[in-house]
GROMACS .gro file of C-alpha atoms in nm:
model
  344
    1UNK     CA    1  -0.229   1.818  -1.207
    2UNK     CA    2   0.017   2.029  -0.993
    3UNK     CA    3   0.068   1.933  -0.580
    4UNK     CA    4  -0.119   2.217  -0.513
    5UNK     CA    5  -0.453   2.136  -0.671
    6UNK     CA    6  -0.372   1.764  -0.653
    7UNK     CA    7  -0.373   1.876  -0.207
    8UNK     CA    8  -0.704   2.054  -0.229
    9UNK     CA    9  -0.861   1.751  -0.412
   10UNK     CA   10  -0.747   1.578  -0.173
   11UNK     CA   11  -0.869   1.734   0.127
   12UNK     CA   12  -1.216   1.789  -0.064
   13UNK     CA   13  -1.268   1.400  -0.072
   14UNK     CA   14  -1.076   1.311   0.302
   15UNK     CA   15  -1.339   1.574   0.458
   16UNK     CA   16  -1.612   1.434   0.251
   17UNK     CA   17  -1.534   1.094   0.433
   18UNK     CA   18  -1.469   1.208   0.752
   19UNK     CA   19  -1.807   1.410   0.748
   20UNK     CA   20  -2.042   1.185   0.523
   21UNK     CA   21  -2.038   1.394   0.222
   22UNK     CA   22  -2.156   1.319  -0.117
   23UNK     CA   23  -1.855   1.154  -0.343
   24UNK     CA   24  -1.639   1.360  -0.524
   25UNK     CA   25  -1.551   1.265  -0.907
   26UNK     CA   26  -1.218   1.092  -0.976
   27UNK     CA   27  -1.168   1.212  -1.321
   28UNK     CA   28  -1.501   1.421  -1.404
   29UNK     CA   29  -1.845   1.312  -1.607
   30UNK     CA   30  -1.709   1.379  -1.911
   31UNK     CA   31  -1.449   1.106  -1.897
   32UNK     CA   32  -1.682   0.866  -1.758
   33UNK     CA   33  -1.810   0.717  -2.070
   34UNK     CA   34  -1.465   0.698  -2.228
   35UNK     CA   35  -1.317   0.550  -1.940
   36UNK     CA   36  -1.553   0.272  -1.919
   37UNK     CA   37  -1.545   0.179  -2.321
   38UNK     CA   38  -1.188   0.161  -2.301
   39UNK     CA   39  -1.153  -0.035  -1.953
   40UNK     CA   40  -1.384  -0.271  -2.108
   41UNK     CA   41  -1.128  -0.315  -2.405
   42UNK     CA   42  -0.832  -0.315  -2.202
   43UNK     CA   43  -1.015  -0.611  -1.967
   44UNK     CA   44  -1.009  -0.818  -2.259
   45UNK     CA   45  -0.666  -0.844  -2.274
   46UNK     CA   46  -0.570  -0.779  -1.850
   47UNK     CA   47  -0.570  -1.074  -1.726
   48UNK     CA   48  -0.625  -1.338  -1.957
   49UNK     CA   49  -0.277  -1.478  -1.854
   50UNK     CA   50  -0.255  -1.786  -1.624
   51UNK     CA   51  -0.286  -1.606  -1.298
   52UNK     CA   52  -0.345  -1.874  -0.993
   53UNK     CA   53  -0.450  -1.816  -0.636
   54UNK     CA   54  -0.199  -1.654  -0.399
   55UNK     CA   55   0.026  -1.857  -0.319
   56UNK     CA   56  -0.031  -1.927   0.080
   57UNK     CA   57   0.291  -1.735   0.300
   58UNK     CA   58   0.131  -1.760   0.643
   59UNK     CA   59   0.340  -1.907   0.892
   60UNK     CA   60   0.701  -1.840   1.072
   61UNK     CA   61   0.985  -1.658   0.950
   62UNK     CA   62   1.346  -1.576   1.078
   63UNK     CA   63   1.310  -1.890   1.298
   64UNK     CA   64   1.680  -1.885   1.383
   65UNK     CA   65   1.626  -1.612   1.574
   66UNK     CA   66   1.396  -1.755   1.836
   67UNK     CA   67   1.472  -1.659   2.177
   68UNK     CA   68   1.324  -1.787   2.458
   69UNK     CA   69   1.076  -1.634   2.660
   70UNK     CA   70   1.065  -1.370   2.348
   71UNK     CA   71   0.734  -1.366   2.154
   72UNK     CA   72   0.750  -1.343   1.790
   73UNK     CA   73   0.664  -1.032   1.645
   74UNK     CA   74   0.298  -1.065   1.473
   75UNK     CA   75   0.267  -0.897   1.104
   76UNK     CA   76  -0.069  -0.897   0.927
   77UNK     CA   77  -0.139  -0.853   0.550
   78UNK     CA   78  -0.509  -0.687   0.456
   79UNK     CA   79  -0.624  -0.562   0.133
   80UNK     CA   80  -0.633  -0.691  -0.242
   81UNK     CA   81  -0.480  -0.872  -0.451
   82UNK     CA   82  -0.134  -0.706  -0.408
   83UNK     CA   83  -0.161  -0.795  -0.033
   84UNK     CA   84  -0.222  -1.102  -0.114
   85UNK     CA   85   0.086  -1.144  -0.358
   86UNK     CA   86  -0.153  -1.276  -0.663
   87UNK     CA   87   0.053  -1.331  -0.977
   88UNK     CA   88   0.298  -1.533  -0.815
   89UNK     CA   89   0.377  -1.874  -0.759
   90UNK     CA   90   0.579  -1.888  -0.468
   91UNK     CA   91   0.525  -1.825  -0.091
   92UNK     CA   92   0.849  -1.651  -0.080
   93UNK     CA   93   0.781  -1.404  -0.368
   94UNK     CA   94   0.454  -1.232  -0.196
   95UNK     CA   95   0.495  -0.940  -0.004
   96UNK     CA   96   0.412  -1.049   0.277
   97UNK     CA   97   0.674  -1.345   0.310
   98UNK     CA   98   0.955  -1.074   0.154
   99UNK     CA   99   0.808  -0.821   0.493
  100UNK     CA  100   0.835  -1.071   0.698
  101UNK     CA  101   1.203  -1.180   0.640
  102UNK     CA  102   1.316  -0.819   0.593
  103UNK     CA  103   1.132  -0.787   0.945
  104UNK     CA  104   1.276  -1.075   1.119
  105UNK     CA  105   1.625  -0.997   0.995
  106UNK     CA  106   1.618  -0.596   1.094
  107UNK     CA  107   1.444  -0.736   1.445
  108UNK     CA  108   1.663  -1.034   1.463
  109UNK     CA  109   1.334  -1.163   1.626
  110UNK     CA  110   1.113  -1.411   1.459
  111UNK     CA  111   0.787  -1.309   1.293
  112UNK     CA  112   0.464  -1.468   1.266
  113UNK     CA  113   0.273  -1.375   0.916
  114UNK     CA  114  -0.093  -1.351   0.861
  115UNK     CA  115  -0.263  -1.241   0.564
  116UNK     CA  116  -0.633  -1.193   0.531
  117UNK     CA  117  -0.594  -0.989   0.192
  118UNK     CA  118  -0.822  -1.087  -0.053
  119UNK     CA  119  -0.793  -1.042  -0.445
  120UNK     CA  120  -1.064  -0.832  -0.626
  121UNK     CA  121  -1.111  -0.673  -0.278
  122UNK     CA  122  -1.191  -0.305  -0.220
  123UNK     CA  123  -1.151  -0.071   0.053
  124UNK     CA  124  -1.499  -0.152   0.210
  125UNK     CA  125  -1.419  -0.528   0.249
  126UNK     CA  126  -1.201  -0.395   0.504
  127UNK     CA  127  -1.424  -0.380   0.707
  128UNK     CA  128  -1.456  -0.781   0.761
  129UNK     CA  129  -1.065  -0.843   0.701
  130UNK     CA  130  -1.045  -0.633   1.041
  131UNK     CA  131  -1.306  -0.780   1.243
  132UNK     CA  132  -1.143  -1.121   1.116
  133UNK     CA  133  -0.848  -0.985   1.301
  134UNK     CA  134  -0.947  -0.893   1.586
  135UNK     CA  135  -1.214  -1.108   1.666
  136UNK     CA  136  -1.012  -1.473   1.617
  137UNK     CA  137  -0.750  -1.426   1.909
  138UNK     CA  138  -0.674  -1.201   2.199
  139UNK     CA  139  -0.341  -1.075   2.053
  140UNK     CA  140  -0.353  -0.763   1.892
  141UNK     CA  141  -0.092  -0.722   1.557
  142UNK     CA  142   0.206  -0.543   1.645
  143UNK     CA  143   0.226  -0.447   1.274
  144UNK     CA  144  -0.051  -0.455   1.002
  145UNK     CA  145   0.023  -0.350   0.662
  146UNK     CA  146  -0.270  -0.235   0.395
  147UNK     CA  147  -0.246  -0.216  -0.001
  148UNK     CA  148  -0.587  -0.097  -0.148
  149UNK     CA  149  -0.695   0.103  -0.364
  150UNK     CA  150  -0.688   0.004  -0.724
  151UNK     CA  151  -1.028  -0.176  -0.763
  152UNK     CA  152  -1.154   0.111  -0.551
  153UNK     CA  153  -1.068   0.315  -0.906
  154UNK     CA  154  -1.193   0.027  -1.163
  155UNK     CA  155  -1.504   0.010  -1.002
  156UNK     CA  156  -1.578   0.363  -0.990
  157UNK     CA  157  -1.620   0.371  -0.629
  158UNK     CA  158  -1.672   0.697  -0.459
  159UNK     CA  159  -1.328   0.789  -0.334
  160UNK     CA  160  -1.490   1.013   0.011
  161UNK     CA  161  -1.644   0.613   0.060
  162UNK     CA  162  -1.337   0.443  -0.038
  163UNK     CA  163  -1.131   0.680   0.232
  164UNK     CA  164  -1.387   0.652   0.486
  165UNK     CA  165  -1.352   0.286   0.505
  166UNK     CA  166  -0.978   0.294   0.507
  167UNK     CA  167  -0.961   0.555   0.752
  168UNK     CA  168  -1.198   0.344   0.928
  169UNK     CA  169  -0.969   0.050   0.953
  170UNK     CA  170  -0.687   0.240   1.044
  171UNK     CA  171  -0.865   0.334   1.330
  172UNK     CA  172  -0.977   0.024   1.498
  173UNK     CA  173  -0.630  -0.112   1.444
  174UNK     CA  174  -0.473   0.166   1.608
  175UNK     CA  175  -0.682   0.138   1.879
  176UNK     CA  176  -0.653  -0.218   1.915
  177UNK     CA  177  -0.265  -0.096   1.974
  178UNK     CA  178  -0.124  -0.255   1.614
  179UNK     CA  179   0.113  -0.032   1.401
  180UNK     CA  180  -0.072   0.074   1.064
  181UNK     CA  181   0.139   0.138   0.744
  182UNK     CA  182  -0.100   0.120   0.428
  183UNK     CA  183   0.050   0.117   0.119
  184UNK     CA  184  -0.172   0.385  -0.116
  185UNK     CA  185  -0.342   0.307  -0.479
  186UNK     CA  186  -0.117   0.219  -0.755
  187UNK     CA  187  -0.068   0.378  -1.055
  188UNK     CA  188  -0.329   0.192  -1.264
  189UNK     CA  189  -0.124   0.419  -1.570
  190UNK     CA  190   0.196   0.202  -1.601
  191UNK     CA  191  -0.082  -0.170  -1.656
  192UNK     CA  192   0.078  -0.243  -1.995
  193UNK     CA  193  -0.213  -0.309  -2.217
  194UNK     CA  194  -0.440   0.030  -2.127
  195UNK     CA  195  -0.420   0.271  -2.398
  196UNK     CA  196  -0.457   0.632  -2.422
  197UNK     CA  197  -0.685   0.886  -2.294
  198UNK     CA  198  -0.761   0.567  -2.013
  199UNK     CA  199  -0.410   0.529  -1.916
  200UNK     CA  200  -0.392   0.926  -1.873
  201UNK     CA  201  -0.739   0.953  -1.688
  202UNK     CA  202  -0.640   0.617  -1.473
  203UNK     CA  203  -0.316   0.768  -1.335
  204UNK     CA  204  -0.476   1.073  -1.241
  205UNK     CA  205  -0.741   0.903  -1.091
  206UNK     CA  206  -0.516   0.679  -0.894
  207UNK     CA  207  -0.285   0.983  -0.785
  208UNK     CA  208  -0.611   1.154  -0.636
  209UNK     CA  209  -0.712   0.828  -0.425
  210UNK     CA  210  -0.389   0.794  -0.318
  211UNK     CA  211  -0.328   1.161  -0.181
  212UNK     CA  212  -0.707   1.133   0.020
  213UNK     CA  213  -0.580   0.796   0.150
  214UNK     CA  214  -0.267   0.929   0.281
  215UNK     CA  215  -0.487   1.195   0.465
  216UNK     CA  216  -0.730   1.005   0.596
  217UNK     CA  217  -0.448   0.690   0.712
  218UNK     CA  218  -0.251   0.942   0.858
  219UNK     CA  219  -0.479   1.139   1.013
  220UNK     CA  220  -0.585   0.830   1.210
  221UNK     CA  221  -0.251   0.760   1.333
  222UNK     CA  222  -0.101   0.527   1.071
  223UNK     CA  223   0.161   0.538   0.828
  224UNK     CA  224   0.158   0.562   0.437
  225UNK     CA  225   0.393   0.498   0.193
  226UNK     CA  226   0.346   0.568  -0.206
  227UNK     CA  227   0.350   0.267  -0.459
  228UNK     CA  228   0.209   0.495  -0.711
  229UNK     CA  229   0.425   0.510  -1.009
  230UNK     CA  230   0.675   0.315  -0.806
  231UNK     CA  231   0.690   0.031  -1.037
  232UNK     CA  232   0.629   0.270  -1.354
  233UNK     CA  233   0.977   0.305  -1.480
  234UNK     CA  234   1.040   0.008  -1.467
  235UNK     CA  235   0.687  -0.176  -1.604
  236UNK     CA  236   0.723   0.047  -1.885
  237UNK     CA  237   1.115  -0.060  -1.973
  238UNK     CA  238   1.076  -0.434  -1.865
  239UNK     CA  239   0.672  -0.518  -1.848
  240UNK     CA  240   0.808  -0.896  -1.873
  241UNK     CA  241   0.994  -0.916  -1.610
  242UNK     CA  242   0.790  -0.649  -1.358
  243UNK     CA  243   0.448  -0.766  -1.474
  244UNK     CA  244   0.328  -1.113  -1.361
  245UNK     CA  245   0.175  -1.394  -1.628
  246UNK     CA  246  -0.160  -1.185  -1.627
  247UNK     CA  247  -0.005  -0.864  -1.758
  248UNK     CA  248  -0.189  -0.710  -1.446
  249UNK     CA  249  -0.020  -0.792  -1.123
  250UNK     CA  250   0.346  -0.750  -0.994
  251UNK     CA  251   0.553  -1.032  -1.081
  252UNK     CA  252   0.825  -1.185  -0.806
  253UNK     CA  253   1.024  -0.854  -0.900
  254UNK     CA  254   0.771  -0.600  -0.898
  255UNK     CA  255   0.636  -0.735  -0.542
  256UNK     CA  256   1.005  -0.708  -0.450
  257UNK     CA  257   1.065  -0.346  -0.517
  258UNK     CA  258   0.736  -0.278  -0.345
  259UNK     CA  259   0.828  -0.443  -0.077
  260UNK     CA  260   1.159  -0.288  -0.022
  261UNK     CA  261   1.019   0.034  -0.031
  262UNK     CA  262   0.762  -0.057   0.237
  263UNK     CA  263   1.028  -0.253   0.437
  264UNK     CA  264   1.183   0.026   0.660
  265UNK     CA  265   0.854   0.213   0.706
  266UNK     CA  266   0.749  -0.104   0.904
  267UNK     CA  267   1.070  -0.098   1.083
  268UNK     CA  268   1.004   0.277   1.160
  269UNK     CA  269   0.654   0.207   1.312
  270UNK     CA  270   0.797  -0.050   1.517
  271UNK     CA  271   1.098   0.158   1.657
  272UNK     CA  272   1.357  -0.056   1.506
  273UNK     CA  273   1.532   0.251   1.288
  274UNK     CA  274   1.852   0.400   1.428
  275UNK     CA  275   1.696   0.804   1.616
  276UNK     CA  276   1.906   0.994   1.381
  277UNK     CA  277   1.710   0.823   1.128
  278UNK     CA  278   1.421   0.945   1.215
  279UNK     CA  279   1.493   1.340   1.197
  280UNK     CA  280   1.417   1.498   0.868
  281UNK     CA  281   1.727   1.560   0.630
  282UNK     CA  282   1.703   1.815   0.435
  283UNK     CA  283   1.929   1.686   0.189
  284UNK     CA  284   1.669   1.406   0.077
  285UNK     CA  285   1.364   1.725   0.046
  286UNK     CA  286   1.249   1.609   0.374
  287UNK     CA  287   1.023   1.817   0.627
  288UNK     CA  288   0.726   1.890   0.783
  289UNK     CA  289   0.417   1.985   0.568
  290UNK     CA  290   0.015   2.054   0.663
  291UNK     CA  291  -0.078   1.682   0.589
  292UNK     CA  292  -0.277   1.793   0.240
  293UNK     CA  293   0.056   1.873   0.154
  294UNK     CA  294   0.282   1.612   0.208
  295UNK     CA  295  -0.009   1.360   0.106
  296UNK     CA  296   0.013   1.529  -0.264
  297UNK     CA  297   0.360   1.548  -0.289
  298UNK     CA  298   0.358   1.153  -0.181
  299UNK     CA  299   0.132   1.107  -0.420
  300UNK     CA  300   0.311   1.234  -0.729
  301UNK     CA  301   0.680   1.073  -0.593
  302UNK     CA  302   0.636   0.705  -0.526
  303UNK     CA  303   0.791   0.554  -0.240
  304UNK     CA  304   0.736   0.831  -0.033
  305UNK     CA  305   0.661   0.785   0.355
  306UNK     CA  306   0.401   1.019   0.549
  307UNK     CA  307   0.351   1.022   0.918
  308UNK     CA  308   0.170   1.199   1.173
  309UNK     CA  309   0.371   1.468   1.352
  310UNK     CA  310   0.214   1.824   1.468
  311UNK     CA  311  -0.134   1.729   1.565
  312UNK     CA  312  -0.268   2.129   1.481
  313UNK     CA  313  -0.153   2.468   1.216
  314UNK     CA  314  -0.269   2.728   1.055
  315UNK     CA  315  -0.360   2.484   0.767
  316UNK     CA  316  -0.495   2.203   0.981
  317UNK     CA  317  -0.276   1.894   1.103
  318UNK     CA  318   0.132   1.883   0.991
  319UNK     CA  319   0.298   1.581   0.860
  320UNK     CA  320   0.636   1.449   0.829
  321UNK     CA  321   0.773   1.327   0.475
  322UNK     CA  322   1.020   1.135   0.442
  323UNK     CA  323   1.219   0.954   0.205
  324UNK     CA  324   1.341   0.693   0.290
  325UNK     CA  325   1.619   0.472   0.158
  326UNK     CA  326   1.448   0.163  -0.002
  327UNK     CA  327   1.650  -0.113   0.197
  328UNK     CA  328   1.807  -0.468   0.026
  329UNK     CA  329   1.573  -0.774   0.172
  330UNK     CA  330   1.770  -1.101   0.274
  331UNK     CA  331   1.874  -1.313  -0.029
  332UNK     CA  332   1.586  -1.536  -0.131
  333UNK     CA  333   1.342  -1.415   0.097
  334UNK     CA  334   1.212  -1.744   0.281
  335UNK     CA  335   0.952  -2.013   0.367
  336UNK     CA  336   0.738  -1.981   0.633
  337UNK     CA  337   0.782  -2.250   0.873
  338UNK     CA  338   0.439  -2.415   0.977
  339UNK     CA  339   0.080  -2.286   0.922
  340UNK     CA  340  -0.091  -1.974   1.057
  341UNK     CA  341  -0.376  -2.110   1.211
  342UNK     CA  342  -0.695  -1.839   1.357
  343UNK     CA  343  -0.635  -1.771   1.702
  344UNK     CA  344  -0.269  -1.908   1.686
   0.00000   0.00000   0.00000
């Protein structure tokens, strides 16, 4: 699918969730039979790996840099099971804990992580992972980061109601006065044992959800950046190494080129990216672009960043896309010091 139609699909679904319209079809009735025979054939085989609970990252990182009279800065994790850094067996190999060190070290300010993500979680269970942050203390997130999406797809949920409750989030977070950078779908193409037409039908699928996401995320004020294929390259030359035990989720790797890539996007958000930074560079195919746009062109180029800029045009609001240089975390990532308690 080229950027172009891959923009108006888009668009079609954001609208429908911004205006309550009926869902619009991933990959088409046809493919809907095929698609579920072979996900139930590839689910016999996803999975079946030893794949414990997330390991638990919540707590303090970048303690040495604790200055007094200086809050830490508060990062929150909501979403699925890539969120919640399931397939891994270590605190310090989540996403979270690898944000939160990259954070603390660009900040040189501590960070407190909390992570409400919950695996097999889809975009309308966002709904409570909010309230659950807003409601257990009176300070607001300075950052939250989502990753959703994929079980949206799997489950054949209608992407204008997967969007809606995304962009819903978004919006009570932003005006809570937290920083919002989701992380869109996947690409559910590069899971190692789906076969053909399903791994064709799943990336297109996944490409779709994540251009409407980037819409409707941006549109309510928040960041996105592209996993998509991020990971594909790679899963499809090493899936031992890149895939975790379960042959579904990242492995300590995989979550670490994700979260590299998501790494100075958070930064950005919070201001802590040198100006010049900030300005589009040609050079790198950067620019403004009516949001419908820039979300496709995220979509098909993974690790792309899109952010509000002009709020009106002549083809509705403009967006800025930019991309970024994926940035080296701090050696080892770290342990969080303590436990993230509600309301601490």
């Amino acid at each position: 699918m080229s950027s172009m139609s891959r923009a108006r699909v888009a668009r079609r679904i954001a609208a429908g969730a911004a205006y309550g319209g009926g869902g619009v079809g991933l990959v088409g009735v046809v493919g809907a039979g095929l698609v579920l025979a072979e996900l139930r054939m590839a689910k016999r085989h996803v999975g079946n790996g030893h794949s414990p609970h997330p390991p638990r990252a919540e707590g303090l990182y970048g303690a040495g840099y604790t200055t007094p009279g200086e809050p830490p800065l508060r990062l929150v994790m909501l979403g699925d099971s890539t969120a919640a850094g399931q397939g891994v067996r270590r605190s310090r190999e989540t996403p979270g804990a690898l944000l939160a060190s990259g954070l603390a070290a660009v900040a040189e300010r501590p960070v407190v992580l909390r992570n409400v993500a919950l695996p097999g979680a889809r975009s309308d269970d966002l709904d409570r992972q909010v309230a659950l942050i807003l409601g257990e203390s009176g300070l607001v997130p300075d950052i939250c980061v989502i990753m959703v999406g994929a079980n949206d797809v799997t489950h054949r949920m209608p992407p204008t109601r997967s969007v809606r409750h995304l962009s819903g989030a978004v919006r009570r977070l932003r005006t809570a006065g937290a920083e919002v950078v989701v992380g869109t779908c996947p690409d559910l193409g590069t899971i190692e044992p789906v076969q053909q037409p399903l791994r064709w039908l799943a990336r297109r699928a996944s490409r779709q959800l994540a251009a409407a996401q980037t819409i409707g995320a941006v549109e309510q004020g928040g960041r996105t950046v592209s996993l998509g294929d991020l990971l594909g390259p790679e899963f499809e030359a090493n899936p031992r190494e890149l895939f975790g035990p379960d042959h579904y989720h990242p492995s300590a790797e995989g979550y670490a080129t994700a979260a590299m890539a998501v790494l100075p996007t958070v930064c950005a958000a919070l201001g802590l990216w040198p100006a010049e930074e900030e300005r589009p560079d040609a050079s790198r195919r950067e620019g403004f672009l009516p949001v419908a746009r820039a979300a496709a062109e995220a979509a098909g180029e993974a690790g792309t960043e899109v952010a509000a800029a002009l709020p009106t045009g002549p083809r509705g609001p403009w967006a800025l896309l930019k991309r970024r240089r994926r940035r080296r975390l701090p050696a080892g990532g770290g342990e969080p010091v303590g436990v993230v308690r509600p309301g601490a």
